[in-house]
């Protein structure tokens, strides 16, 4: 599984919002994500646990490896403790080598081109709605969810 952070700009509020995604590199589906005005280690722990639950891997002995860059969320003690608790291997790519996490980098390039660049967000609620709708439509295209199934 690949994990990465992408930020977007809310021009109406002159601030950033963050998108953190967990992508399964085998089927290239975004398993889960976090959108927020902050993106902290606690959010990463939450979506990691959610990804394991969604893929019915939480209680399995064999877990996927999670690969990330070296951002503060990924090197935090909180996340490392969670990986230990979840019995997961956390693999960090070397600095300045985004090609080592190419699947998630590619996905975030696509969301930049197909979503962020097509909208000028005036508010966080608008950004949240547009990005969530984009994520939902991608999940439908990949067959990960049925139409009208809504993430709560």
PDB file of C-alpha atoms in Angstrom:
ATOM      1  CA  UNK A   1       0.000   0.000   0.000  1.00  0.00           C
ATOM      2  CA  UNK A   2       1.240   3.460  -0.802  1.00  0.00           C
ATOM      3  CA  UNK A   3       0.568   6.470   1.330  1.00  0.00           C
ATOM      4  CA  UNK A   4       1.147  10.081   0.422  1.00  0.00           C
ATOM      5  CA  UNK A   5       0.017  13.608   1.114  1.00  0.00           C
ATOM      6  CA  UNK A   6      -1.247  16.112  -1.484  1.00  0.00           C
ATOM      7  CA  UNK A   7      -2.284  19.666  -0.761  1.00  0.00           C
ATOM      8  CA  UNK A   8      -4.663  21.985  -2.584  1.00  0.00           C
ATOM      9  CA  UNK A   9      -5.336  25.708  -2.436  1.00  0.00           C
ATOM     10  CA  UNK A  10      -8.553  27.385  -1.279  1.00  0.00           C
ATOM     11  CA  UNK A  11      -8.358  30.787  -2.961  1.00  0.00           C
ATOM     12  CA  UNK A  12     -11.433  32.192  -1.210  1.00  0.00           C
ATOM     13  CA  UNK A  13      -9.886  31.532   2.208  1.00  0.00           C
ATOM     14  CA  UNK A  14      -6.210  31.941   1.254  1.00  0.00           C
ATOM     15  CA  UNK A  15      -5.193  28.643   2.831  1.00  0.00           C
ATOM     16  CA  UNK A  16      -4.342  25.073   1.988  1.00  0.00           C
ATOM     17  CA  UNK A  17      -6.277  21.873   2.498  1.00  0.00           C
ATOM     18  CA  UNK A  18      -4.737  18.424   2.567  1.00  0.00           C
ATOM     19  CA  UNK A  19      -5.544  15.083   0.991  1.00  0.00           C
ATOM     20  CA  UNK A  20      -3.871  11.956   2.350  1.00  0.00           C
ATOM     21  CA  UNK A  21      -4.604   8.773   0.412  1.00  0.00           C
ATOM     22  CA  UNK A  22      -3.915   5.098   0.914  1.00  0.00           C
ATOM     23  CA  UNK A  23      -3.628   3.339  -2.414  1.00  0.00           C
ATOM     24  CA  UNK A  24      -3.412  -0.420  -2.937  1.00  0.00           C
ATOM     25  CA  UNK A  25      -0.624  -0.861  -5.484  1.00  0.00           C
ATOM     26  CA  UNK A  26      -1.973  -4.235  -6.636  1.00  0.00           C
ATOM     27  CA  UNK A  27      -5.354  -3.011  -7.868  1.00  0.00           C
ATOM     28  CA  UNK A  28      -4.455   0.718  -7.841  1.00  0.00           C
ATOM     29  CA  UNK A  29      -7.616   1.546  -5.931  1.00  0.00           C
ATOM     30  CA  UNK A  30      -7.671   4.283  -3.334  1.00  0.00           C
ATOM     31  CA  UNK A  31      -8.719   2.292  -0.285  1.00  0.00           C
ATOM     32  CA  UNK A  32      -9.403   5.326   1.885  1.00  0.00           C
ATOM     33  CA  UNK A  33      -8.386   8.940   2.319  1.00  0.00           C
ATOM     34  CA  UNK A  34      -8.447  11.953   4.624  1.00  0.00           C
ATOM     35  CA  UNK A  35      -9.346  15.474   3.522  1.00  0.00           C
ATOM     36  CA  UNK A  36      -8.822  18.255   6.041  1.00  0.00           C
ATOM     37  CA  UNK A  37      -7.438  21.635   6.930  1.00  0.00           C
ATOM     38  CA  UNK A  38      -4.823  19.770   8.933  1.00  0.00           C
ATOM     39  CA  UNK A  39      -3.165  16.470   8.256  1.00  0.00           C
ATOM     40  CA  UNK A  40      -1.571  14.979  11.320  1.00  0.00           C
ATOM     41  CA  UNK A  41      -0.265  11.595  12.396  1.00  0.00           C
ATOM     42  CA  UNK A  42      -3.577  10.850  14.134  1.00  0.00           C
ATOM     43  CA  UNK A  43      -5.357  11.173  10.767  1.00  0.00           C
ATOM     44  CA  UNK A  44      -2.831   8.803   9.201  1.00  0.00           C
ATOM     45  CA  UNK A  45      -3.381   6.242  11.958  1.00  0.00           C
ATOM     46  CA  UNK A  46      -7.140   6.541  11.500  1.00  0.00           C
ATOM     47  CA  UNK A  47      -7.097   5.962   7.726  1.00  0.00           C
ATOM     48  CA  UNK A  48      -4.536   3.161   8.031  1.00  0.00           C
ATOM     49  CA  UNK A  49      -6.842   1.336  10.428  1.00  0.00           C
ATOM     50  CA  UNK A  50      -9.794   2.079   8.133  1.00  0.00           C
ATOM     51  CA  UNK A  51      -7.896   0.675   5.128  1.00  0.00           C
ATOM     52  CA  UNK A  52      -7.129  -2.544   6.994  1.00  0.00           C
ATOM     53  CA  UNK A  53     -10.795  -2.876   7.984  1.00  0.00           C
ATOM     54  CA  UNK A  54     -12.061  -2.153   4.450  1.00  0.00           C
ATOM     55  CA  UNK A  55      -9.761  -4.784   2.986  1.00  0.00           C
ATOM     56  CA  UNK A  56     -10.653  -7.193   5.835  1.00  0.00           C
ATOM     57  CA  UNK A  57      -7.014  -7.438   6.868  1.00  0.00           C
ATOM     58  CA  UNK A  58      -7.172  -6.028  10.389  1.00  0.00           C
ATOM     59  CA  UNK A  59      -7.315  -9.414  12.130  1.00  0.00           C
ATOM     60  CA  UNK A  60      -5.160 -11.270   9.607  1.00  0.00           C
ATOM     61  CA  UNK A  61      -1.664 -12.369  10.538  1.00  0.00           C
ATOM     62  CA  UNK A  62      -0.206 -11.207   7.242  1.00  0.00           C
ATOM     63  CA  UNK A  63      -0.589  -7.493   6.567  1.00  0.00           C
ATOM     64  CA  UNK A  64       0.434  -5.401   3.575  1.00  0.00           C
ATOM     65  CA  UNK A  65       3.569  -3.280   3.664  1.00  0.00           C
ATOM     66  CA  UNK A  66       2.846   0.442   3.760  1.00  0.00           C
ATOM     67  CA  UNK A  67       5.268   2.641   1.834  1.00  0.00           C
ATOM     68  CA  UNK A  68       5.543   6.393   2.327  1.00  0.00           C
ATOM     69  CA  UNK A  69       7.824   9.356   2.033  1.00  0.00           C
ATOM     70  CA  UNK A  70       9.471  10.913   5.091  1.00  0.00           C
ATOM     71  CA  UNK A  71       6.894  13.572   5.916  1.00  0.00           C
ATOM     72  CA  UNK A  72       6.282  14.408   9.577  1.00  0.00           C
ATOM     73  CA  UNK A  73       3.119  12.302   9.780  1.00  0.00           C
ATOM     74  CA  UNK A  74       4.960   9.237   8.507  1.00  0.00           C
ATOM     75  CA  UNK A  75       7.997   9.520  10.792  1.00  0.00           C
ATOM     76  CA  UNK A  76       5.979  10.274  13.920  1.00  0.00           C
ATOM     77  CA  UNK A  77       6.125   8.052  16.987  1.00  0.00           C
ATOM     78  CA  UNK A  78       2.326   7.830  16.912  1.00  0.00           C
ATOM     79  CA  UNK A  79       2.325   6.264  13.446  1.00  0.00           C
ATOM     80  CA  UNK A  80       5.258   3.972  14.188  1.00  0.00           C
ATOM     81  CA  UNK A  81       3.484   2.788  17.358  1.00  0.00           C
ATOM     82  CA  UNK A  82       0.319   2.163  15.319  1.00  0.00           C
ATOM     83  CA  UNK A  83       2.265   0.140  12.742  1.00  0.00           C
ATOM     84  CA  UNK A  84       3.664  -1.963  15.585  1.00  0.00           C
ATOM     85  CA  UNK A  85       0.183  -2.403  17.063  1.00  0.00           C
ATOM     86  CA  UNK A  86      -1.299  -3.282  13.646  1.00  0.00           C
ATOM     87  CA  UNK A  87       1.675  -5.624  12.980  1.00  0.00           C
ATOM     88  CA  UNK A  88       2.481  -3.808   9.741  1.00  0.00           C
ATOM     89  CA  UNK A  89       5.781  -3.087   8.093  1.00  0.00           C
ATOM     90  CA  UNK A  90       6.309   0.603   7.328  1.00  0.00           C
ATOM     91  CA  UNK A  91       8.774   1.183   4.522  1.00  0.00           C
ATOM     92  CA  UNK A  92      10.035   4.728   3.943  1.00  0.00           C
ATOM     93  CA  UNK A  93      11.415   5.736   0.579  1.00  0.00           C
ATOM     94  CA  UNK A  94      14.759   7.557   0.535  1.00  0.00           C
ATOM     95  CA  UNK A  95      14.550  11.372   0.466  1.00  0.00           C
ATOM     96  CA  UNK A  96      14.148  12.932  -2.991  1.00  0.00           C
ATOM     97  CA  UNK A  97      13.098   9.667  -4.664  1.00  0.00           C
ATOM     98  CA  UNK A  98       9.377  10.017  -5.467  1.00  0.00           C
ATOM     99  CA  UNK A  99       9.840   7.401  -8.211  1.00  0.00           C
ATOM    100  CA  UNK A 100      10.073   4.807  -5.409  1.00  0.00           C
ATOM    101  CA  UNK A 101       6.430   5.553  -4.577  1.00  0.00           C
ATOM    102  CA  UNK A 102       5.342   6.021  -8.187  1.00  0.00           C
ATOM    103  CA  UNK A 103       1.775   4.677  -7.956  1.00  0.00           C
ATOM    104  CA  UNK A 104       0.607   7.219  -5.385  1.00  0.00           C
ATOM    105  CA  UNK A 105       2.646   9.996  -7.016  1.00  0.00           C
ATOM    106  CA  UNK A 106       0.924   9.221 -10.306  1.00  0.00           C
ATOM    107  CA  UNK A 107      -2.496   9.184  -8.662  1.00  0.00           C
ATOM    108  CA  UNK A 108      -1.892  12.576  -7.061  1.00  0.00           C
ATOM    109  CA  UNK A 109      -0.720  13.995 -10.410  1.00  0.00           C
ATOM    110  CA  UNK A 110      -3.996  12.826 -11.922  1.00  0.00           C
ATOM    111  CA  UNK A 111      -6.117  14.348  -9.143  1.00  0.00           C
ATOM    112  CA  UNK A 112      -4.160  17.593  -9.560  1.00  0.00           C
ATOM    113  CA  UNK A 113      -4.917  17.704 -13.301  1.00  0.00           C
ATOM    114  CA  UNK A 114      -8.470  16.358 -13.250  1.00  0.00           C
ATOM    115  CA  UNK A 115      -9.773  17.968 -10.073  1.00  0.00           C
ATOM    116  CA  UNK A 116      -7.645  20.688  -8.461  1.00  0.00           C
ATOM    117  CA  UNK A 117      -6.780  22.537 -11.682  1.00  0.00           C
ATOM    118  CA  UNK A 118     -10.381  22.472 -12.889  1.00  0.00           C
ATOM    119  CA  UNK A 119     -11.767  24.206  -9.815  1.00  0.00           C
ATOM    120  CA  UNK A 120     -11.033  27.384  -7.962  1.00  0.00           C
ATOM    121  CA  UNK A 121     -12.137  26.560  -4.456  1.00  0.00           C
ATOM    122  CA  UNK A 122     -13.810  29.393  -2.568  1.00  0.00           C
ATOM    123  CA  UNK A 123     -14.242  27.561   0.733  1.00  0.00           C
ATOM    124  CA  UNK A 124     -13.134  24.440   2.552  1.00  0.00           C
ATOM    125  CA  UNK A 125     -16.646  22.905   2.397  1.00  0.00           C
ATOM    126  CA  UNK A 126     -16.610  23.366  -1.389  1.00  0.00           C
ATOM    127  CA  UNK A 127     -13.138  21.811  -1.699  1.00  0.00           C
ATOM    128  CA  UNK A 128     -14.196  18.913   0.524  1.00  0.00           C
ATOM    129  CA  UNK A 129     -17.329  18.291  -1.531  1.00  0.00           C
ATOM    130  CA  UNK A 130     -15.584  18.471  -4.923  1.00  0.00           C
ATOM    131  CA  UNK A 131     -12.633  16.275  -3.920  1.00  0.00           C
ATOM    132  CA  UNK A 132     -14.906  13.762  -2.153  1.00  0.00           C
ATOM    133  CA  UNK A 133     -17.088  13.567  -5.257  1.00  0.00           C
ATOM    134  CA  UNK A 134     -13.991  13.023  -7.408  1.00  0.00           C
ATOM    135  CA  UNK A 135     -12.775  10.244  -5.069  1.00  0.00           C
ATOM    136  CA  UNK A 136     -16.242   8.665  -5.134  1.00  0.00           C
ATOM    137  CA  UNK A 137     -16.417   8.707  -8.935  1.00  0.00           C
ATOM    138  CA  UNK A 138     -12.941   7.167  -9.165  1.00  0.00           C
ATOM    139  CA  UNK A 139     -14.019   4.399  -6.776  1.00  0.00           C
ATOM    140  CA  UNK A 140     -17.120   3.731  -8.899  1.00  0.00           C
ATOM    141  CA  UNK A 141     -14.973   3.554 -12.067  1.00  0.00           C
ATOM    142  CA  UNK A 142     -12.645   1.070 -10.380  1.00  0.00           C
ATOM    143  CA  UNK A 143     -15.562  -1.015  -9.136  1.00  0.00           C
ATOM    144  CA  UNK A 144     -14.554  -0.433  -5.515  1.00  0.00           C
ATOM    145  CA  UNK A 145     -18.027   0.897  -4.647  1.00  0.00           C
ATOM    146  CA  UNK A 146     -21.416   0.588  -6.244  1.00  0.00           C
ATOM    147  CA  UNK A 147     -23.133   3.734  -7.494  1.00  0.00           C
ATOM    148  CA  UNK A 148     -24.971   5.530  -4.681  1.00  0.00           C
ATOM    149  CA  UNK A 149     -22.814   3.896  -1.976  1.00  0.00           C
ATOM    150  CA  UNK A 150     -21.671   6.869   0.086  1.00  0.00           C
ATOM    151  CA  UNK A 151     -18.613   7.171   2.312  1.00  0.00           C
ATOM    152  CA  UNK A 152     -19.719   8.239   5.783  1.00  0.00           C
TER     153      UNK A 152
END
